Amino acid sequence: VAGAIAIADSAAERADAFGAAADAALARAVAATMRMHGGQCSPDELERLARTALPLLEGVGDDDGLAAVWHSVGMVASMGSRFADWAAAEEQALLHARRAGHAVVRSWAIGVGLAMGPMPAGEALAKLDAMVGEQPHAADLVLRGVLLAMLDRVDEAWTVATPADERLRELGFGAAGGVWLGELATIAGDRESAARDFRSACEAMEASGNTGTLSTYAPRLGVVLCALGRYDEAEALAAQGRELGDPEDTMTQEVWREAQALVHSARGRHDEAERLAREAVRFGLRSDAPLLRGGVLATLAEVLEAASRRDEALVALRQALVEYERKPVIPLARHVRERIAALEETPA
């Protein structure tokens, strides 16, 4: 990576010397994108450089360059868990890649933005199907499975996603498939499968040195392990997320706090659990993802219920229900309604 950054920096200098402003801006954006992967460039700085490059590249009709820079804009949105913006940026990247004549075989990260973002699940499913065409990539199919699960078409979701995950593993993308199978299993209420799939994804990330994504999904696994009563393992994974996570990575900063809050709660450390759970909510509500927003509010409710704060737990659960119904994530909304009903029957 260091060598590639040096090449991009050198290209920017040469382009400046020749007065090629668009090429220089592109090279700087490419270098900044690689630096951000290594924590050497802030998302704000990358976005500034990318937004500077876009009109210059439009002016010279450089579709290859525009595809690369729009992808960088999408990366910035992903760090903030702004999934609608991420999908929109990746849609532009895909458009320019096709204009440049590339035989694009997947929708890049558009499916992630559609599945996780605020677009209603039925509409998102239709848009994904329309964009990927008759020969969808395996990554698109796994995300299609997540959307089907949200719509309570769980059997169909597994039928679509399981062979797609097997194909991703054949292609060397086991981490990507494992992450989304884990989310599908979580939506379906299958915690054992979710733990297995998230662990498989984390092992693949660790083996490849992808610490940025590992910082998010190690504690995501920790949250699932808490539901299985495996708190010591969960605490180690929360610590891994805290240590590896970029301070500006919204989802990572949310999820390690969420996992640690559940650990504290299980050990009777209710004040510390509530503090972390409320911090996690503040991070989670920066996102536009109903699945994330609903999940962190449901965790806060669990922490409050364990501390015998029934009325406050009910408030958090009702807020979680609003998020799940907005997408909708039908199985999780149903589960939250059941929790609300059970708490309402419990004496205050």
Tab-separated table of C-alpha atoms in Angstrom:
chain	number	residue	atom	x	y	z
A	1	VAL	CA	0.000	0.000	0.000
A	2	ALA	CA	2.812	2.430	0.848
A	3	GLY	CA	4.279	1.902	-2.623
A	4	ALA	CA	0.938	2.538	-4.290
A	5	ILE	CA	0.462	5.743	-2.280
A	6	ALA	CA	3.920	6.933	-3.327
A	7	ILE	CA	3.060	6.272	-6.983
A	8	ALA	CA	-0.198	8.230	-6.685
A	9	ASP	CA	1.583	11.137	-4.963
A	10	SER	CA	4.226	11.174	-7.696
A	11	ALA	CA	1.511	11.115	-10.377
A	12	ALA	CA	-0.155	14.126	-8.767
A	13	GLU	CA	3.114	16.050	-8.792
A	14	ARG	CA	3.774	15.230	-12.456
A	15	ALA	CA	0.220	16.179	-13.418
A	16	ASP	CA	0.621	19.522	-11.616
A	17	ALA	CA	3.858	20.149	-13.499
A	18	PHE	CA	2.060	19.662	-16.810
A	19	GLY	CA	-0.976	21.718	-15.753
A	20	ALA	CA	-3.264	18.658	-15.871
A	21	ALA	CA	-5.570	19.702	-13.024
A	22	ALA	CA	-8.060	16.845	-13.422
A	23	ASP	CA	-5.345	14.186	-13.414
A	24	ALA	CA	-3.682	15.758	-10.375
A	25	ALA	CA	-6.960	15.895	-8.478
A	26	LEU	CA	-7.706	12.265	-9.349
A	27	ALA	CA	-4.288	11.112	-8.151
A	28	ARG	CA	-4.689	12.983	-4.866
A	29	ALA	CA	-8.110	11.436	-4.294
A	30	VAL	CA	-6.753	7.957	-5.036
A	31	ALA	CA	-3.837	8.474	-2.634
A	32	ALA	CA	-6.177	9.771	0.070
A	33	THR	CA	-8.456	6.754	-0.369
A	34	MET	CA	-5.556	4.403	0.253
A	35	ARG	CA	-4.398	6.498	3.213
A	36	MET	CA	-7.842	6.356	4.786
A	37	HIS	CA	-7.679	2.556	4.708
A	38	GLY	CA	-4.588	2.819	6.891
A	39	GLY	CA	-5.949	5.496	9.200
A	40	GLN	CA	-3.655	8.167	7.704
A	41	CYS	CA	-6.382	10.349	6.213
A	42	SER	CA	-9.641	11.531	7.728
A	43	PRO	CA	-12.966	10.942	5.966
A	44	ASP	CA	-13.493	14.722	5.834
A	45	GLU	CA	-10.189	15.232	4.025
A	46	LEU	CA	-10.937	12.434	1.559
A	47	GLU	CA	-14.365	13.878	0.847
A	48	ARG	CA	-12.857	17.334	0.266
A	49	LEU	CA	-10.352	15.941	-2.225
A	50	ALA	CA	-12.969	13.788	-3.953
A	51	ARG	CA	-15.466	16.631	-4.282
A	52	THR	CA	-12.695	18.822	-5.723
A	53	ALA	CA	-11.876	16.159	-8.304
A	54	LEU	CA	-15.409	15.396	-9.487
A	55	PRO	CA	-16.166	18.581	-11.495
A	56	LEU	CA	-12.661	18.562	-13.001
A	57	LEU	CA	-13.097	14.971	-14.166
A	58	GLU	CA	-16.588	15.745	-15.466
A	59	GLY	CA	-15.054	18.582	-17.483
A	60	VAL	CA	-12.669	16.267	-19.306
A	61	GLY	CA	-15.138	13.372	-19.573
A	62	ASP	CA	-12.953	10.919	-17.614
A	63	ASP	CA	-15.418	8.139	-16.778
A	64	ASP	CA	-12.711	5.863	-15.353
A	65	GLY	CA	-11.613	8.596	-12.988
A	66	LEU	CA	-15.185	9.468	-12.069
A	67	ALA	CA	-15.923	5.830	-11.202
A	68	ALA	CA	-12.918	5.735	-8.859
A	69	VAL	CA	-13.702	9.050	-7.168
A	70	TRP	CA	-17.411	8.328	-6.702
A	71	HIS	CA	-16.346	5.066	-5.061
A	72	SER	CA	-14.220	7.142	-2.670
A	73	VAL	CA	-17.225	9.334	-1.883
A	74	GLY	CA	-19.127	6.153	-1.083
A	75	MET	CA	-16.367	5.047	1.284
A	76	VAL	CA	-16.686	8.299	3.222
A	77	ALA	CA	-20.440	7.752	3.556
A	78	SER	CA	-19.842	4.176	4.711
A	79	MET	CA	-17.583	5.394	7.549
A	80	GLY	CA	-20.485	7.490	8.811
A	81	SER	CA	-23.013	4.665	8.277
A	82	ARG	CA	-24.905	6.975	5.899
A	83	PHE	CA	-26.184	4.171	3.723
A	84	ALA	CA	-28.456	6.174	1.435
A	85	ASP	CA	-25.524	8.427	0.502
A	86	TRP	CA	-23.310	5.356	0.093
A	87	ALA	CA	-25.764	3.724	-2.306
A	88	ALA	CA	-26.162	6.948	-4.304
A	89	ALA	CA	-22.391	7.382	-4.650
A	90	GLU	CA	-21.882	3.766	-5.696
A	91	GLU	CA	-24.688	4.077	-8.222
A	92	GLN	CA	-22.775	6.955	-9.813
A	93	ALA	CA	-19.567	4.904	-9.728
A	94	LEU	CA	-21.309	2.021	-11.469
A	95	LEU	CA	-22.802	4.342	-14.093
A	96	HIS	CA	-19.395	5.779	-15.001
A	97	ALA	CA	-17.712	2.354	-14.972
A	98	ARG	CA	-20.246	1.152	-17.520
A	99	ARG	CA	-19.813	4.298	-19.603
A	100	ALA	CA	-16.079	3.603	-19.607
A	101	GLY	CA	-16.824	0.246	-21.200
A	102	HIS	CA	-16.092	-2.016	-18.260
A	103	ALA	CA	-17.931	-5.332	-18.071
A	104	VAL	CA	-19.193	-4.742	-14.540
A	105	VAL	CA	-20.244	-8.028	-12.930
A	106	ARG	CA	-21.604	-6.811	-9.604
A	107	SER	CA	-23.373	-3.777	-8.201
A	108	TRP	CA	-20.371	-2.853	-6.023
A	109	ALA	CA	-21.662	-1.597	-2.655
A	110	ILE	CA	-25.071	-0.455	-3.860
A	111	GLY	CA	-26.707	-3.556	-2.407
A	112	VAL	CA	-25.288	-2.775	1.033
A	113	GLY	CA	-26.742	0.719	0.919
A	114	LEU	CA	-30.110	-0.552	-0.274
A	115	ALA	CA	-30.315	-3.293	2.359
A	116	MET	CA	-29.101	-1.225	5.290
A	117	GLY	CA	-30.334	2.227	4.351
A	118	PRO	CA	-33.720	3.856	4.911
A	119	MET	CA	-35.310	2.871	1.585
A	120	PRO	CA	-38.270	0.542	2.346
A	121	ALA	CA	-37.216	-3.079	1.986
A	122	GLY	CA	-39.696	-3.912	-0.775
A	123	GLU	CA	-38.639	-0.925	-2.840
A	124	ALA	CA	-34.959	-1.654	-2.167
A	125	LEU	CA	-35.419	-5.265	-3.299
A	126	ALA	CA	-37.050	-4.162	-6.541
A	127	LYS	CA	-34.277	-1.633	-7.214
A	128	LEU	CA	-31.540	-4.174	-6.522
A	129	ASP	CA	-33.168	-6.671	-8.876
A	130	ALA	CA	-33.466	-4.031	-11.588
A	131	MET	CA	-29.839	-2.956	-11.249
A	132	VAL	CA	-28.166	-6.373	-11.208
A	133	GLY	CA	-30.044	-7.751	-14.202
A	134	GLU	CA	-30.404	-11.373	-15.250
A	135	GLN	CA	-26.957	-12.561	-14.127
A	136	PRO	CA	-26.488	-11.202	-10.603
A	137	HIS	CA	-23.184	-11.526	-8.795
A	138	ALA	CA	-23.092	-13.740	-5.705
A	139	ALA	CA	-22.565	-10.684	-3.457
A	140	ASP	CA	-25.768	-9.137	-4.783
A	141	LEU	CA	-27.664	-12.358	-4.102
A	142	VAL	CA	-26.536	-12.536	-0.472
A	143	LEU	CA	-27.802	-8.986	0.040
A	144	ARG	CA	-31.003	-9.924	-1.745
A	145	GLY	CA	-31.360	-12.622	0.896
A	146	VAL	CA	-31.023	-10.023	3.668
A	147	LEU	CA	-33.824	-7.941	2.138
A	148	LEU	CA	-36.033	-11.025	1.771
A	149	ALA	CA	-35.453	-11.851	5.446
A	150	MET	CA	-36.459	-8.316	6.410
A	151	LEU	CA	-39.721	-8.897	4.550
A	152	ASP	CA	-40.268	-12.106	6.569
A	153	ARG	CA	-39.561	-14.331	3.568
A	154	VAL	CA	-36.945	-16.183	5.584
A	155	ASP	CA	-37.030	-19.584	3.880
A	156	GLU	CA	-36.699	-17.896	0.498
A	157	ALA	CA	-33.882	-15.745	1.886
A	158	TRP	CA	-31.819	-18.785	2.888
A	159	THR	CA	-32.498	-20.476	-0.444
A	160	VAL	CA	-31.037	-17.457	-2.246
A	161	ALA	CA	-28.218	-16.545	0.122
A	162	THR	CA	-26.690	-19.895	1.081
A	163	PRO	CA	-25.474	-20.968	-2.392
A	164	ALA	CA	-24.437	-17.377	-3.089
A	165	ASP	CA	-22.248	-17.446	0.025
A	166	GLU	CA	-20.674	-20.710	-1.130
A	167	ARG	CA	-19.851	-19.053	-4.461
A	168	LEU	CA	-18.314	-16.043	-2.696
A	169	ARG	CA	-16.054	-18.380	-0.741
A	170	GLU	CA	-14.955	-20.025	-4.000
A	171	LEU	CA	-14.114	-16.547	-5.320
A	172	GLY	CA	-12.116	-15.702	-2.192
A	173	PHE	CA	-14.679	-13.351	-0.627
A	174	GLY	CA	-15.657	-15.436	2.392
A	175	ALA	CA	-15.674	-12.446	4.736
A	176	ALA	CA	-18.312	-10.612	2.716
A	177	GLY	CA	-20.651	-13.584	2.562
A	178	GLY	CA	-20.199	-14.411	6.237
A	179	VAL	CA	-21.052	-10.881	7.327
A	180	TRP	CA	-24.331	-10.825	5.455
A	181	LEU	CA	-25.296	-14.393	6.324
A	182	GLY	CA	-24.714	-13.337	9.927
A	183	GLU	CA	-27.072	-10.402	9.530
A	184	LEU	CA	-29.644	-12.630	7.830
A	185	ALA	CA	-29.448	-15.154	10.681
A	186	THR	CA	-29.799	-12.358	13.242
A	187	ILE	CA	-32.929	-11.083	11.527
A	188	ALA	CA	-34.279	-14.641	11.425
A	189	GLY	CA	-33.588	-15.113	15.159
A	190	ASP	CA	-31.013	-17.882	14.620
A	191	ARG	CA	-28.271	-16.736	16.999
A	192	GLU	CA	-26.126	-19.873	16.746
A	193	SER	CA	-25.928	-19.505	12.968
A	194	ALA	CA	-25.288	-15.769	13.293
A	195	ALA	CA	-22.370	-16.428	15.657
A	196	ARG	CA	-20.911	-19.052	13.334
A	197	ASP	CA	-21.152	-16.828	10.270
A	198	PHE	CA	-19.815	-13.676	11.943
A	199	ARG	CA	-16.908	-15.700	13.394
A	200	SER	CA	-16.097	-17.142	9.971
A	201	ALA	CA	-16.123	-13.629	8.495
A	202	CYS	CA	-13.898	-12.279	11.279
A	203	GLU	CA	-11.382	-15.079	10.786
A	204	ALA	CA	-11.211	-14.252	7.074
A	205	MET	CA	-10.725	-10.541	7.829
A	206	GLU	CA	-7.964	-11.267	10.321
A	207	ALA	CA	-6.185	-13.579	7.901
A	208	SER	CA	-6.233	-10.925	5.175
A	209	GLY	CA	-5.207	-8.081	7.490
A	210	ASN	CA	-8.500	-6.239	7.009
A	211	THR	CA	-8.463	-4.675	10.462
A	212	GLY	CA	-10.812	-1.836	9.495
A	213	THR	CA	-13.749	-4.121	8.846
A	214	LEU	CA	-12.673	-6.507	11.620
A	215	SER	CA	-12.985	-3.626	14.097
A	216	THR	CA	-16.703	-3.538	13.314
A	217	TYR	CA	-17.555	-7.200	13.059
A	218	ALA	CA	-15.527	-8.557	15.988
A	219	PRO	CA	-17.762	-6.659	18.451
A	220	ARG	CA	-20.777	-7.387	16.231
A	221	LEU	CA	-20.017	-11.047	16.918
A	222	GLY	CA	-19.669	-10.080	20.573
A	223	VAL	CA	-23.241	-8.759	20.683
A	224	VAL	CA	-24.520	-12.074	19.333
A	225	LEU	CA	-22.407	-14.030	21.825
A	226	CYS	CA	-23.936	-12.012	24.674
A	227	ALA	CA	-27.355	-13.271	23.579
A	228	LEU	CA	-25.889	-16.788	23.897
A	229	GLY	CA	-24.503	-16.077	27.387
A	230	ARG	CA	-20.840	-16.139	26.286
A	231	TYR	CA	-19.775	-12.929	27.991
A	232	ASP	CA	-16.036	-13.524	28.391
A	233	GLU	CA	-15.643	-14.060	24.653
A	234	ALA	CA	-17.843	-11.056	23.960
A	235	GLU	CA	-15.752	-8.792	26.180
A	236	ALA	CA	-12.554	-9.724	24.337
A	237	LEU	CA	-14.248	-8.927	21.014
A	238	ALA	CA	-15.545	-5.596	22.315
A	239	ALA	CA	-11.985	-4.715	23.331
A	240	GLN	CA	-10.747	-5.677	19.871
A	241	GLY	CA	-13.234	-3.290	18.287
A	242	ARG	CA	-12.277	-0.499	20.672
A	243	GLU	CA	-8.559	-0.958	19.994
A	244	LEU	CA	-8.749	-1.336	16.218
A	245	GLY	CA	-11.615	1.036	15.459
A	246	ASP	CA	-11.257	4.381	13.721
A	247	PRO	CA	-12.743	7.132	15.937
A	248	GLU	CA	-14.774	8.342	12.946
A	249	ASP	CA	-16.201	4.915	12.063
A	250	THR	CA	-19.749	5.297	13.359
A	251	MET	CA	-20.769	1.645	13.323
A	252	THR	CA	-17.601	0.441	15.051
A	253	GLN	CA	-17.885	3.067	17.775
A	254	GLU	CA	-21.493	2.046	18.321
A	255	VAL	CA	-21.105	-1.708	18.323
A	256	TRP	CA	-18.111	-2.149	20.651
A	257	ARG	CA	-19.948	-0.057	23.250
A	258	GLU	CA	-23.085	-2.129	22.689
A	259	ALA	CA	-21.226	-5.404	23.287
A	260	GLN	CA	-19.426	-4.112	26.375
A	261	ALA	CA	-22.659	-2.680	27.798
A	262	LEU	CA	-24.284	-6.106	27.579
A	263	VAL	CA	-21.284	-7.675	29.318
A	264	HIS	CA	-21.439	-5.138	32.149
A	265	SER	CA	-25.190	-5.620	32.443
A	266	ALA	CA	-24.868	-9.394	32.770
A	267	ARG	CA	-22.328	-8.901	35.574
A	268	GLY	CA	-24.579	-6.520	37.480
A	269	ARG	CA	-22.559	-3.392	36.685
A	270	HIS	CA	-25.681	-1.508	35.728
A	271	ASP	CA	-24.397	2.081	35.872
A	272	GLU	CA	-21.472	1.324	33.556
A	273	ALA	CA	-23.751	-0.702	31.280
A	274	GLU	CA	-26.247	2.140	30.955
A	275	ARG	CA	-23.531	4.725	30.295
A	276	LEU	CA	-22.055	2.677	27.451
A	277	ALA	CA	-25.466	1.709	26.062
A	278	ARG	CA	-26.519	5.361	25.885
A	279	GLU	CA	-23.222	6.276	24.221
A	280	ALA	CA	-23.860	3.475	21.719
A	281	VAL	CA	-27.315	4.896	21.004
A	282	ARG	CA	-25.837	8.328	20.311
A	283	PHE	CA	-23.493	6.797	17.741
A	284	GLY	CA	-26.183	4.531	16.325
A	285	LEU	CA	-28.632	7.358	15.755
A	286	ARG	CA	-26.082	9.116	13.550
A	287	SER	CA	-26.724	6.338	11.050
A	288	ASP	CA	-29.672	6.229	8.670
A	289	ALA	CA	-29.905	2.422	8.993
A	290	PRO	CA	-33.138	1.234	10.656
A	291	LEU	CA	-31.545	-2.149	11.396
A	292	LEU	CA	-28.692	-0.537	13.342
A	293	ARG	CA	-30.839	2.107	15.007
A	294	GLY	CA	-33.436	-0.432	16.104
A	295	GLY	CA	-30.790	-2.850	17.337
A	296	VAL	CA	-28.956	-0.405	19.559
A	297	LEU	CA	-32.219	0.888	21.056
A	298	ALA	CA	-33.272	-2.699	21.786
A	299	THR	CA	-29.922	-3.237	23.525
A	300	LEU	CA	-30.467	-0.133	25.653
A	301	ALA	CA	-33.870	-1.542	26.616
A	302	GLU	CA	-32.248	-4.839	27.635
A	303	VAL	CA	-29.738	-3.016	29.828
A	304	LEU	CA	-32.458	-0.907	31.453
A	305	GLU	CA	-34.697	-3.925	32.030
A	306	ALA	CA	-31.840	-5.763	33.751
A	307	ALA	CA	-31.469	-2.754	36.056
A	308	SER	CA	-35.202	-2.955	36.956
A	309	ARG	CA	-35.983	0.229	35.010
A	310	ARG	CA	-39.097	-1.133	33.324
A	311	ASP	CA	-40.689	2.140	32.183
A	312	GLU	CA	-37.490	3.428	30.600
A	313	ALA	CA	-36.948	0.051	28.949
A	314	LEU	CA	-40.423	0.302	27.431
A	315	VAL	CA	-39.627	3.737	26.006
A	316	ALA	CA	-36.476	2.376	24.329
A	317	LEU	CA	-38.336	-0.666	22.972
A	318	ARG	CA	-41.072	1.491	21.467
A	319	GLN	CA	-38.398	3.601	19.777
A	320	ALA	CA	-36.763	0.419	18.455
A	321	LEU	CA	-40.121	-0.731	17.108
A	322	VAL	CA	-40.525	2.520	15.170
A	323	GLU	CA	-37.145	1.894	13.494
A	324	TYR	CA	-37.878	-1.735	12.633
A	325	GLU	CA	-41.315	-0.913	11.264
A	326	ARG	CA	-39.912	1.922	9.158
A	327	LYS	CA	-37.776	-0.396	6.983
A	328	PRO	CA	-39.593	-2.756	7.775
A	329	VAL	CA	-37.588	-5.535	9.430
A	330	ILE	CA	-40.667	-7.645	10.071
A	331	PRO	CA	-39.202	-10.500	12.188
A	332	LEU	CA	-37.391	-8.110	14.532
A	333	ALA	CA	-40.428	-5.826	14.791
A	334	ARG	CA	-42.495	-8.854	15.795
A	335	HIS	CA	-39.928	-9.820	18.436
A	336	VAL	CA	-39.899	-6.300	19.890
A	337	ARG	CA	-43.708	-6.259	20.079
A	338	GLU	CA	-43.513	-9.491	22.084
A	339	ARG	CA	-40.954	-7.926	24.438
A	340	ILE	CA	-43.154	-4.861	24.882
A	341	ALA	CA	-46.194	-6.994	25.661
A	342	ALA	CA	-44.245	-9.041	28.211
A	343	LEU	CA	-42.876	-5.943	29.938
A	344	GLU	CA	-46.262	-4.257	30.031
A	345	GLU	CA	-47.609	-7.266	31.944
A	346	THR	CA	-44.752	-7.025	34.463
A	347	PRO	CA	-45.503	-4.985	37.619
A	348	ALA	CA	-43.662	-1.671	37.688
